[in-house]
Short mmCIF file of C-alpha atoms in Angstrom, two decimals:
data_model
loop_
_atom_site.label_atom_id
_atom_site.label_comp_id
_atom_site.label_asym_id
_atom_site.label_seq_id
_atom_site.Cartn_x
_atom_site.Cartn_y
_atom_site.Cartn_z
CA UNK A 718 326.61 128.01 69.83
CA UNK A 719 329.45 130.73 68.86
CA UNK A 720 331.88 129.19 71.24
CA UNK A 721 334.77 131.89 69.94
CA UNK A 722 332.15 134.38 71.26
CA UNK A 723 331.65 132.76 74.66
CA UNK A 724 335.44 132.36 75.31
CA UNK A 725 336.09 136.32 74.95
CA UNK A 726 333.11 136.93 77.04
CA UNK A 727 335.05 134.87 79.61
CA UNK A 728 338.79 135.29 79.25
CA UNK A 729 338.70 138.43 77.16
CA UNK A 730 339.58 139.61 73.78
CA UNK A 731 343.40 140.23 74.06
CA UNK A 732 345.73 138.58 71.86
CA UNK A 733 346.95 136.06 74.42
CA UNK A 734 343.22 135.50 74.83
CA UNK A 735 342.04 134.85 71.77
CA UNK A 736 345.10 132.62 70.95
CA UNK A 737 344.10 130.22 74.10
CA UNK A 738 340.83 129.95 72.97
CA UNK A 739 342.20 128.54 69.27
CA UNK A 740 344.38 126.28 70.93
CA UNK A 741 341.19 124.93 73.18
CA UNK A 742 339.01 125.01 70.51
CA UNK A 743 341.70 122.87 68.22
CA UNK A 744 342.43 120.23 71.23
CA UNK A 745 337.71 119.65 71.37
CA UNK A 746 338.09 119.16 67.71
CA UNK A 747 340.57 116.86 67.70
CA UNK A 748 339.95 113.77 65.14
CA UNK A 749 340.18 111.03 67.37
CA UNK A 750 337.17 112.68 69.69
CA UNK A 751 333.32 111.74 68.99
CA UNK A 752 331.71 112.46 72.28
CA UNK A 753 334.49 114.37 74.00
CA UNK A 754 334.43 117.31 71.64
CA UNK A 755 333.32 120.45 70.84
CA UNK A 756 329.48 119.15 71.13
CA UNK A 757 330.01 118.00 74.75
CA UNK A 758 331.78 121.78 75.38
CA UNK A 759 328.30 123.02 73.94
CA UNK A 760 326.33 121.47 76.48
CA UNK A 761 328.44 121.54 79.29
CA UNK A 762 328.39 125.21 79.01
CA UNK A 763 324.85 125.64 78.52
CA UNK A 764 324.05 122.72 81.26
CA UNK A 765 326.44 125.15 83.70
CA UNK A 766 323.64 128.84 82.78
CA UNK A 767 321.11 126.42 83.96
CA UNK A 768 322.47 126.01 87.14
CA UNK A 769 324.50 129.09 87.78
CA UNK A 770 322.17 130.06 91.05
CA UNK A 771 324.19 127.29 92.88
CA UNK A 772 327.85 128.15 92.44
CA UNK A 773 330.15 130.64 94.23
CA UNK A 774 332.66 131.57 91.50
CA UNK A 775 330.46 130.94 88.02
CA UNK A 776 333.39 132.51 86.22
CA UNK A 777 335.46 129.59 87.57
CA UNK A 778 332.99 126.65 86.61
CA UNK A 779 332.68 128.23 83.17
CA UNK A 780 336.62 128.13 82.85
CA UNK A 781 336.49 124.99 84.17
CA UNK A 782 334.07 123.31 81.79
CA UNK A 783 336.48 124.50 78.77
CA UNK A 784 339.88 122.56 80.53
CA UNK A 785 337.93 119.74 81.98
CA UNK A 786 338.42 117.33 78.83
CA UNK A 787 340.78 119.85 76.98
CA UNK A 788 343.55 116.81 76.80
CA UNK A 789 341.65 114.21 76.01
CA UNK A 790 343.44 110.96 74.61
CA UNK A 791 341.63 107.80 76.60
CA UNK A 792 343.03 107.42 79.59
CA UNK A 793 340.72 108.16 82.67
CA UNK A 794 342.37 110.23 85.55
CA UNK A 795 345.56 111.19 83.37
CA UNK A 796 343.23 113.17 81.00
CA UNK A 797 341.81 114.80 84.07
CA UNK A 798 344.89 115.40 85.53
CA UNK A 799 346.69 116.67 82.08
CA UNK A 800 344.12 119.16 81.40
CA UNK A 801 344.07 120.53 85.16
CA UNK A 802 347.65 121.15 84.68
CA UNK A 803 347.15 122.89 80.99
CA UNK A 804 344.33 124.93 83.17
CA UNK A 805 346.94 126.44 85.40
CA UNK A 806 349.31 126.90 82.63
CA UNK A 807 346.99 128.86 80.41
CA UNK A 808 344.92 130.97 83.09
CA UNK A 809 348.26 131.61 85.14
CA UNK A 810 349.89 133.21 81.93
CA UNK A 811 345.99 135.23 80.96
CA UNK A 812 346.73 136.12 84.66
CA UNK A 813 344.06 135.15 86.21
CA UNK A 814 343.59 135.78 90.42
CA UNK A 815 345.65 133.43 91.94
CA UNK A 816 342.57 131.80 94.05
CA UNK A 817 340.59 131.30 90.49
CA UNK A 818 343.27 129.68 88.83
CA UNK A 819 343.63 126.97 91.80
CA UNK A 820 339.98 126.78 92.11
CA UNK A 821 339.72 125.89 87.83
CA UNK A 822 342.43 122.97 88.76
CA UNK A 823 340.40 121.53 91.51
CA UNK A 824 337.18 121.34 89.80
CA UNK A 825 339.22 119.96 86.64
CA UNK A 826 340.39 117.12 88.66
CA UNK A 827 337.27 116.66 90.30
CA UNK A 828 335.58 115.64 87.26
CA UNK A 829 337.29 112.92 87.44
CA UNK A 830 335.16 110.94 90.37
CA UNK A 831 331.80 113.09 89.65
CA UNK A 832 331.49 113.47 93.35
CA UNK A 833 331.96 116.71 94.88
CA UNK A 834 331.31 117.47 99.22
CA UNK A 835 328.79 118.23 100.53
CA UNK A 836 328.23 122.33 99.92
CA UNK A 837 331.04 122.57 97.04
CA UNK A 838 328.58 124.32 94.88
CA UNK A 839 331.06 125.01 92.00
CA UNK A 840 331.65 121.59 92.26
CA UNK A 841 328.12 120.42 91.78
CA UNK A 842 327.84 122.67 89.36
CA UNK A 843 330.32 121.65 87.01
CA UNK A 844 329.54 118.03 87.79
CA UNK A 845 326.10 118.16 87.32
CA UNK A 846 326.70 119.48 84.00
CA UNK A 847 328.96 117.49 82.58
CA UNK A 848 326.87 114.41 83.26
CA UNK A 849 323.34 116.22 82.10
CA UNK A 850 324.14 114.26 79.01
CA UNK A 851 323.01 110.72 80.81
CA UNK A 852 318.65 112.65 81.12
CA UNK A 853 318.85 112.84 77.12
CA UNK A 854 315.98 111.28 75.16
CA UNK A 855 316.34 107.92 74.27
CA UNK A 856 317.69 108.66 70.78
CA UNK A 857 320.17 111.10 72.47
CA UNK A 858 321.17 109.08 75.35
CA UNK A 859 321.70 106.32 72.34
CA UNK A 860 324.06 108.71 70.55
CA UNK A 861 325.87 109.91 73.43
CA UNK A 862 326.62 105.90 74.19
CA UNK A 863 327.40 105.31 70.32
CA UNK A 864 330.04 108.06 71.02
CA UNK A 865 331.17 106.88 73.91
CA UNK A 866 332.16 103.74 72.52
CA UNK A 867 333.88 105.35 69.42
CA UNK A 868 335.53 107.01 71.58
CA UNK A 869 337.23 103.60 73.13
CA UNK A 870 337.31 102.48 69.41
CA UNK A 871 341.33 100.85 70.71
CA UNK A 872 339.49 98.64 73.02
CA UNK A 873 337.92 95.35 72.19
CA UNK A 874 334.06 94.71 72.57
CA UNK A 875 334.55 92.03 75.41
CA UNK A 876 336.74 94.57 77.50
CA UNK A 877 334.70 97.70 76.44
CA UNK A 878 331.57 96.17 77.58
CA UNK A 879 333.14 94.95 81.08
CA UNK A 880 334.43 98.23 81.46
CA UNK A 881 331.20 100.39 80.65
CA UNK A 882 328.82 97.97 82.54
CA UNK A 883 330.93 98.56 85.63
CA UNK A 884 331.05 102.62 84.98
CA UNK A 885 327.10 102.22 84.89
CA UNK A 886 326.42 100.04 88.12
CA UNK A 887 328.65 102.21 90.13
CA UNK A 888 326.64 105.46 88.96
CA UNK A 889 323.35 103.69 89.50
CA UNK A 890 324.46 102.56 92.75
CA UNK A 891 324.80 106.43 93.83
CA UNK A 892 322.23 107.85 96.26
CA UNK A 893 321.94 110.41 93.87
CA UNK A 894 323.58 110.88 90.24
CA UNK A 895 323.21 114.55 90.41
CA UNK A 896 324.43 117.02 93.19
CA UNK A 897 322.38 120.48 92.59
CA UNK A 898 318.57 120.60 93.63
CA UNK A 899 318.13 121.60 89.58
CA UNK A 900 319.70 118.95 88.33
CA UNK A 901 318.03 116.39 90.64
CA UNK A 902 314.37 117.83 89.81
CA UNK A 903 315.71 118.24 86.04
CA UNK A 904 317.70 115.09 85.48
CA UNK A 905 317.67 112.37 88.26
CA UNK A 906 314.91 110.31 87.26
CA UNK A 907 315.52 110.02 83.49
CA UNK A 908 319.37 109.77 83.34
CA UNK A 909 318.26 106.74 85.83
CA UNK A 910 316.38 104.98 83.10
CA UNK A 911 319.08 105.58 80.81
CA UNK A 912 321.55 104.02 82.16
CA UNK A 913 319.26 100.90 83.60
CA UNK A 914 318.58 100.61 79.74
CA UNK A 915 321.99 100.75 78.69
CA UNK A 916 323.31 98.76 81.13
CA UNK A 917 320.72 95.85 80.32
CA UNK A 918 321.53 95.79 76.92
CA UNK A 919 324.90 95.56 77.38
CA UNK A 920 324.89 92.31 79.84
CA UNK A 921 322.66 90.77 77.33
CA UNK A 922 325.19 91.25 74.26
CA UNK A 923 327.59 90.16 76.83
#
């Protein structure tokens, strides 16, 4: 995917423009990132043209899939909360509508809980997408996890695996993982297995 193309399609080809987009593209493909980079940008974008039908402001989820793990350093909720702020910053100076720009923040931080209201349908959206990674094959679903836990490369094995086993149980325990009627019919049933899988093999290395 040419994502330099798909940001001017979005923000536009001015100067200011096109230096944003560097500066987002530089902070995906930052070293220290293995799943959280430009990969996950990819599909998140592609994930949000498959569901497009079900949000209000598709302009908005689409800006909001480039911020939502723009700052990304390790630290759930403050990365969330870092890049809604950088959102505002950068879309209030490209000058943006007002409404937009709050509406990018919101579904930033929302990303951080995966769990939009009831009729939020940029907020499903964008949600749904970013966890469409969890219905991959089994040798993608095993890669995503491998990156995951390079990822959290600072924490110990003990701790990581507490950590990620409780991440899993609370998604599983979820009426429903994913939010859209596409992504339940396109995703629900495998990213299920997935995670039962992962989560198994992690209490019994544990």
């Amino acid at each position: 995917m040419d994502l330099e193309r798909r940001w001017a399609a979005l923000a536009g080809d001015s100067a200011a423009a096109t230096a944003a987009g560097a500066d987002l593209l530089a902070r995906w493909g930052e070293a220290h990132r293995h799943y959280h980079a430009t990969g996950h940008l990819a599909a998140v974008l592609v994930a949000v043209d498959e569901l497009a039908g079900a949000a209000a402001d598709y302009d908005a989820v689409r800006f909001a899939a480039w911020f939502h793990d723009a700052v990304y350093d390790g630290r759930p909720g403050d990365d969330e909360a870092a890049s809604a702020r950088l959102a505002r910053e950068v879309l209030t100076s490209l000058g943006r509508p007002a409404a937009q720009v709050d509406e990018v923040e919101r579904l930033v931080l929302l990303t951080a809980g995966h769990d939009p209201a009831p009729g939020d349908g940029n907020g499903a959206v964008l949600c749904d997408a970013d966890l469409a990674v969890l219905a991959g094959t089994p040798s993608d679903y095993a890669a995503y996890a491998s990156a995951v836990r390079a990822d959290y490369a600072h924490v110990s094995d003990a701790d990581f695996a507490a950590g990620r086993a409780a991440v899993l149980k609370g998604l599983l325990d979820r009426p429903a993982l994913f939010h859209t009627d596409d992504g339940r019919r396109r995703w629900e049933a495998q990213a299920r297995h997935n995670l039962r899988t992962e989560l198994t093999l992690l209490r019994a290395a544990y």
